[in-house]
Short mmCIF file of C-alpha atoms in Angstrom, two decimals:
data_model
loop_
_atom_site.label_atom_id
_atom_site.label_comp_id
_atom_site.label_asym_id
_atom_site.label_seq_id
_atom_site.Cartn_x
_atom_site.Cartn_y
_atom_site.Cartn_z
CA MET A 1 0.00 0.00 0.00
CA GLY A 2 2.84 2.33 0.82
CA GLY A 3 4.29 1.85 -2.69
CA GLU A 4 0.94 2.62 -4.27
CA LYS A 5 0.68 5.87 -2.30
CA ILE A 6 4.19 6.88 -3.34
CA LEU A 7 3.40 6.10 -6.99
CA ALA A 8 0.13 8.05 -6.81
CA GLY A 9 1.99 10.97 -5.30
CA LEU A 10 4.61 10.90 -8.04
CA ILE A 11 1.92 10.83 -10.76
CA ALA A 12 0.09 13.73 -9.14
CA SER A 13 3.33 15.69 -8.95
CA VAL A 14 4.08 15.07 -12.63
CA LEU A 15 0.56 16.08 -13.64
CA ALA A 16 0.79 19.25 -11.56
CA GLY A 17 4.10 20.10 -13.19
CA CYS A 18 2.59 19.56 -16.63
CA GLY A 19 -0.23 21.94 -15.72
CA ARG A 20 2.23 24.69 -14.83
CA ASP A 21 4.33 24.15 -17.93
CA ARG A 22 1.53 23.92 -20.46
CA PRO A 23 1.41 26.62 -23.16
CA ILE A 24 -0.50 29.84 -22.59
CA THR A 25 -3.38 29.86 -25.06
CA VAL A 26 -4.42 33.22 -26.49
CA GLY A 27 -7.75 33.32 -28.30
CA SER A 28 -9.90 35.71 -30.26
CA LYS A 29 -13.30 35.91 -31.88
CA ASN A 30 -13.76 35.67 -35.62
CA PHE A 31 -13.33 39.19 -36.92
CA THR A 32 -10.32 41.27 -37.91
CA GLU A 33 -10.02 43.50 -34.85
CA GLN A 34 -10.10 40.55 -32.46
CA VAL A 35 -7.56 38.58 -34.47
CA ILE A 36 -5.19 41.58 -34.56
CA ILE A 37 -5.34 42.07 -30.79
CA GLY A 38 -4.92 38.33 -30.23
CA GLU A 39 -1.78 38.29 -32.35
CA ILE A 40 -0.39 41.37 -30.59
CA VAL A 41 -0.98 39.73 -27.21
CA ALA A 42 0.59 36.45 -28.33
CA GLN A 43 3.73 38.16 -29.63
CA HIS A 44 3.96 40.42 -26.58
CA VAL A 45 3.74 37.53 -24.11
CA SER A 46 6.15 35.38 -26.15
CA LEU A 47 8.76 38.12 -26.10
CA ARG A 48 8.55 38.74 -22.35
CA LEU A 49 7.76 35.38 -20.79
CA SER A 50 9.80 32.20 -21.22
CA GLN A 51 6.69 30.21 -21.93
CA ARG A 52 5.28 28.75 -25.14
CA VAL A 53 2.24 30.63 -26.43
CA ASP A 54 -0.41 28.89 -28.51
CA ARG A 55 -2.89 30.78 -30.65
CA LYS A 56 -6.56 29.98 -31.14
CA LEU A 57 -7.44 33.04 -33.17
CA ASN A 58 -10.51 33.53 -35.34
CA LEU A 59 -12.24 31.04 -33.06
CA GLY A 60 -15.88 32.00 -33.42
CA GLY A 61 -18.49 34.26 -31.86
CA THR A 62 -18.86 35.60 -28.34
CA LEU A 63 -20.55 32.60 -26.77
CA LEU A 64 -18.01 30.14 -28.19
CA ALA A 65 -15.02 32.21 -27.04
CA HIS A 66 -16.53 32.72 -23.61
CA GLN A 67 -17.27 29.02 -23.14
CA ALA A 68 -13.75 28.09 -24.23
CA LEU A 69 -12.32 30.49 -21.65
CA VAL A 70 -14.54 29.22 -18.84
CA GLN A 71 -13.74 25.58 -19.63
CA GLY A 72 -9.98 26.16 -19.97
CA GLY A 73 -9.60 25.79 -23.73
CA LEU A 74 -8.44 29.41 -23.75
CA ASP A 75 -6.47 31.31 -21.13
CA LEU A 76 -7.25 34.82 -22.28
CA TYR A 77 -8.87 36.78 -25.09
CA PRO A 78 -10.07 40.37 -25.73
CA GLU A 79 -13.68 41.19 -24.88
CA TYR A 80 -15.93 44.27 -24.86
CA THR A 81 -17.80 45.58 -21.83
CA GLY A 82 -21.09 46.12 -23.68
CA THR A 83 -20.98 42.61 -25.14
CA ALA A 84 -20.19 41.10 -21.76
CA LEU A 85 -22.98 43.05 -20.08
CA THR A 86 -25.74 42.16 -22.54
CA SER A 87 -24.70 38.88 -24.22
CA ILE A 88 -22.94 36.99 -21.41
CA LEU A 89 -24.31 38.45 -18.17
CA LYS A 90 -27.76 39.06 -19.71
CA LEU A 91 -28.01 42.44 -17.99
CA SER A 92 -29.79 45.42 -19.48
CA PRO A 93 -27.86 48.65 -20.03
CA SER A 94 -30.57 50.19 -17.84
CA SER A 95 -29.18 48.14 -14.92
CA ILE A 96 -26.31 50.63 -14.78
CA PRO A 97 -27.08 53.81 -12.82
CA VAL A 98 -27.95 56.79 -15.03
CA GLY A 99 -24.82 58.79 -15.75
CA GLY A 100 -22.57 55.95 -14.62
CA GLY A 101 -20.84 55.78 -17.97
CA GLU A 102 -17.86 53.63 -18.92
CA GLU A 103 -16.49 53.30 -15.41
CA ALA A 104 -19.74 51.97 -13.96
CA VAL A 105 -20.21 49.44 -16.76
CA PHE A 106 -16.62 48.25 -16.45
CA ALA A 107 -16.86 47.89 -12.66
CA ARG A 108 -20.10 45.90 -12.89
CA VAL A 109 -18.79 43.57 -15.58
CA LYS A 110 -15.48 43.04 -13.77
CA SER A 111 -17.12 42.12 -10.46
CA GLU A 112 -19.69 39.81 -12.08
CA TYR A 113 -17.08 37.90 -14.13
CA LEU A 114 -14.86 37.32 -11.12
CA ALA A 115 -17.75 36.14 -8.97
CA ARG A 116 -19.43 33.93 -11.59
CA PHE A 117 -16.53 32.63 -13.68
CA LYS A 118 -13.26 33.34 -11.81
CA ILE A 119 -12.18 35.42 -14.78
CA LEU A 120 -10.37 38.74 -14.32
CA TRP A 121 -10.85 41.82 -16.48
CA LEU A 122 -7.60 43.75 -16.87
CA ASP A 123 -7.62 47.53 -17.31
CA PRO A 124 -9.09 48.67 -20.67
CA LEU A 125 -6.89 48.61 -23.76
CA GLY A 126 -7.93 52.18 -24.53
CA PHE A 127 -10.51 52.04 -27.33
CA ASN A 128 -14.29 51.83 -27.33
CA ASN A 129 -15.75 49.87 -30.24
CA THR A 130 -19.31 50.99 -29.71
CA PHE A 131 -21.83 51.58 -32.46
CA ALA A 132 -21.21 54.64 -34.61
CA MET A 133 -23.78 56.46 -36.73
CA VAL A 134 -21.88 57.72 -39.75
CA ILE A 135 -22.76 60.23 -42.47
CA ARG A 136 -20.83 61.63 -45.42
CA GLY A 137 -18.35 64.36 -44.48
CA PRO A 138 -19.62 66.92 -47.04
CA ASP A 139 -23.19 66.49 -45.74
CA ALA A 140 -22.05 67.02 -42.16
CA ARG A 141 -20.13 70.19 -43.03
CA ARG A 142 -22.80 71.65 -45.30
CA ASN A 143 -25.62 71.13 -42.82
CA LYS A 144 -23.54 71.68 -39.65
CA ILE A 145 -24.38 68.25 -38.24
CA ASP A 146 -22.04 67.01 -35.53
CA SER A 147 -24.27 64.95 -33.23
CA LEU A 148 -27.27 62.64 -33.36
CA SER A 149 -29.38 65.42 -31.87
CA ASP A 150 -28.31 67.63 -34.80
CA ALA A 151 -29.33 64.81 -37.15
CA ALA A 152 -32.74 64.58 -35.42
CA ARG A 153 -33.35 68.26 -36.23
CA TYR A 154 -32.41 67.89 -39.90
CA ALA A 155 -35.57 68.60 -41.87
CA GLY A 156 -34.37 66.77 -44.97
CA GLY A 157 -34.65 63.39 -43.27
CA TRP A 158 -32.43 60.34 -43.61
CA THR A 159 -32.17 57.11 -45.53
CA LEU A 160 -30.65 54.77 -43.02
CA GLY A 161 -28.51 51.68 -43.75
CA VAL A 162 -28.07 49.06 -41.01
CA GLY A 163 -26.83 45.51 -40.53
CA TYR A 164 -29.31 42.74 -39.86
CA GLU A 165 -28.32 42.34 -36.21
CA PHE A 166 -28.64 46.07 -35.49
CA GLN A 167 -32.34 45.93 -36.32
CA GLN A 168 -33.03 43.42 -33.54
CA ARG A 169 -30.59 43.93 -30.68
CA PRO A 170 -31.66 45.69 -27.44
CA ASP A 171 -29.15 48.51 -27.94
CA GLY A 172 -29.88 48.80 -31.67
CA LEU A 173 -32.30 50.49 -34.04
CA PRO A 174 -35.62 50.58 -32.11
CA GLY A 175 -34.07 52.28 -29.08
CA LEU A 176 -32.04 54.63 -31.27
CA LEU A 177 -35.14 55.88 -33.08
CA LYS A 178 -37.01 56.22 -29.79
CA THR A 179 -34.17 58.15 -28.15
CA TYR A 180 -33.41 60.55 -30.98
CA LYS A 181 -36.59 60.48 -33.12
CA LEU A 182 -34.54 60.61 -36.30
CA PRO A 183 -36.67 61.73 -39.27
CA LEU A 184 -36.55 58.93 -41.86
CA LYS A 185 -37.38 59.26 -45.56
CA ARG A 186 -38.28 55.56 -45.73
CA SER A 187 -37.83 52.33 -43.81
CA PRO A 188 -34.17 51.54 -42.99
CA ARG A 189 -32.34 49.41 -45.54
CA THR A 190 -30.78 46.25 -44.13
CA MET A 191 -27.61 44.84 -45.70
CA ASP A 192 -24.41 42.96 -44.94
CA LEU A 193 -22.02 44.98 -42.80
CA GLY A 194 -19.40 44.93 -45.56
CA LEU A 195 -21.72 46.86 -47.87
CA LEU A 196 -22.58 49.75 -45.56
CA TYR A 197 -19.75 52.09 -46.51
CA LYS A 198 -20.15 51.42 -50.23
CA ALA A 199 -23.86 52.22 -49.98
CA LEU A 200 -23.02 55.45 -48.13
CA GLU A 201 -20.35 56.43 -50.66
CA GLU A 202 -22.67 55.72 -53.61
CA LYS A 203 -25.48 57.72 -51.97
CA GLN A 204 -27.83 54.76 -51.72
CA VAL A 205 -28.19 55.73 -48.04
CA ASP A 206 -27.42 58.92 -46.09
CA MET A 207 -26.48 57.42 -42.71
CA VAL A 208 -25.15 54.01 -41.64
CA ALA A 209 -24.93 52.14 -38.35
CA ALA A 210 -21.26 51.20 -38.24
CA ASN A 211 -18.65 50.54 -35.54
CA ALA A 212 -16.35 53.12 -34.01
CA THR A 213 -13.13 51.31 -34.97
CA ASP A 214 -13.98 50.32 -38.55
CA GLY A 215 -10.86 50.55 -40.70
CA LEU A 216 -12.54 52.59 -43.43
CA LEU A 217 -13.19 55.41 -40.96
CA SER A 218 -9.45 56.11 -41.11
CA VAL A 219 -9.43 56.77 -44.86
CA MET A 220 -12.93 57.93 -45.92
CA ASP A 221 -14.31 61.48 -45.73
CA VAL A 222 -17.09 60.69 -43.26
CA THR A 223 -18.30 62.02 -39.91
CA VAL A 224 -19.06 59.88 -36.87
CA LEU A 225 -22.01 61.55 -35.15
CA ARG A 226 -21.61 62.21 -31.46
CA ASP A 227 -23.97 60.15 -29.30
CA ASP A 228 -24.76 63.16 -27.12
CA LYS A 229 -27.57 61.41 -25.18
CA ARG A 230 -25.34 58.39 -24.47
CA TYR A 231 -27.79 55.94 -25.96
CA PHE A 232 -25.23 53.31 -26.94
CA PRO A 233 -23.59 51.43 -24.06
CA PRO A 234 -19.80 51.54 -23.92
CA TYR A 235 -17.90 48.72 -25.62
CA GLN A 236 -14.51 49.22 -24.02
CA ALA A 237 -12.06 46.53 -25.04
CA ALA A 238 -10.00 44.74 -22.41
CA LEU A 239 -8.17 41.46 -21.96
CA ILE A 240 -9.98 38.90 -19.85
CA VAL A 241 -7.89 36.20 -18.18
CA ARG A 242 -8.46 33.03 -16.17
CA ASP A 243 -7.40 33.69 -12.59
CA ASP A 244 -5.69 30.28 -12.31
CA LEU A 245 -3.38 31.31 -15.17
CA LEU A 246 -2.36 34.46 -13.31
CA ALA A 247 -1.76 32.39 -10.18
CA ALA A 248 0.50 30.02 -12.14
CA HIS A 249 2.43 32.90 -13.77
CA PRO A 250 2.84 35.69 -11.19
CA THR A 251 4.53 38.11 -13.63
CA LEU A 252 1.96 37.69 -16.41
CA LYS A 253 -0.53 40.24 -15.08
CA ASP A 254 2.10 42.98 -15.15
CA ILE A 255 3.21 41.91 -18.63
CA LEU A 256 -0.34 42.09 -19.97
CA ALA A 257 -0.95 45.37 -18.15
CA LEU A 258 1.67 46.99 -20.39
CA LEU A 259 -0.90 46.82 -23.21
CA SER A 260 -3.59 48.68 -21.24
CA GLY A 261 -4.18 52.19 -22.56
CA LYS A 262 -1.94 51.66 -25.59
CA PHE A 263 -4.82 51.68 -28.10
CA SER A 264 -7.10 54.53 -29.14
CA ASP A 265 -10.09 54.41 -31.48
CA GLN A 266 -7.92 55.90 -34.23
CA ILE A 267 -5.06 53.45 -33.67
CA MET A 268 -7.49 50.53 -33.85
CA ARG A 269 -9.05 51.91 -37.04
CA THR A 270 -5.60 52.14 -38.59
CA LEU A 271 -4.66 48.60 -37.55
CA ASN A 272 -7.93 47.24 -38.93
CA TYR A 273 -7.36 49.04 -42.24
CA GLN A 274 -3.79 47.76 -42.49
CA VAL A 275 -5.12 44.18 -42.45
CA ASP A 276 -8.48 44.56 -44.22
CA GLY A 277 -7.69 47.42 -46.59
CA LYS A 278 -3.99 47.03 -47.36
CA HIS A 279 -3.87 43.25 -46.79
CA ARG A 280 -0.66 43.40 -44.79
CA PRO A 281 0.35 40.18 -42.99
CA LEU A 282 -1.15 39.94 -39.53
CA ALA A 283 2.15 39.12 -37.80
CA GLU A 284 3.82 42.12 -39.45
CA VAL A 285 1.05 44.51 -38.38
CA ALA A 286 1.26 43.23 -34.79
CA MET A 287 5.04 43.55 -34.67
CA THR A 288 4.90 47.08 -36.10
CA PHE A 289 2.42 48.08 -33.40
CA LEU A 290 4.58 46.65 -30.61
CA ARG A 291 7.64 48.43 -31.94
CA ALA A 292 5.85 51.77 -32.36
CA SER A 293 4.42 51.47 -28.83
CA GLY A 294 7.85 50.86 -27.31
CA LEU A 295 6.85 47.39 -26.13
CA LEU A 296 9.52 45.31 -27.82
CA ALA A 297 11.69 43.86 -25.06
#
């Protein structure tokens, strides 16, 4: 019996050692911005930590990435506060105190994730990929339209282009029209997200429901209308990490924290355009960002 106990102890010790030495797995969802951040994180950690880093980029949608993180198939990936609030935690934006803003949403999401899933939200990366209502630049300048409230007062009315999801989601079209009472020339046109900017450029629509970090915003003459009534919830991006990973690698939290605040909306737009618009290799774009940010060890 004593030999069996010794053998069991040795096996347990080996398995524990394997757990500590296993690769760190960085994931992402299945769109360009997520894949870029995932690659930046993977390179950054590889350069600073003597630990193999595996990539599971372009993995899938929110629910798939979240489940993989909870079950240990991923160790970390980038997430957005608004997505976490509504899609994962199933909380309404109205559950946040009026005027609470980004800080209140982030604090609520962070505390809920730690309590429910033992997953830690690190400080925000620095950009907010919320919805963005976009019009042509010449129209904005000619009619002096800077905000959604300005757009609501525009007597000419709007032809609105939206993605399919935007029509249905709780922070999408119905609430937008209720909040701002935008005058519409006709029913909104629904289309694939990839067609929105082309439709705007070709004057098939006058306003589109886009995202604040879309790559084309960095190169097109368009105006993102200010959401002056704060209708859209914040979608601050941050890295979310399993707490057992941080316990196994005490220096990792500080390493990842070096990325916090290094991104702005404009930087993210540029990175997205480098990959989607200029078709530069992902690894090259990530390395260029790390070098420009002074993060190369």
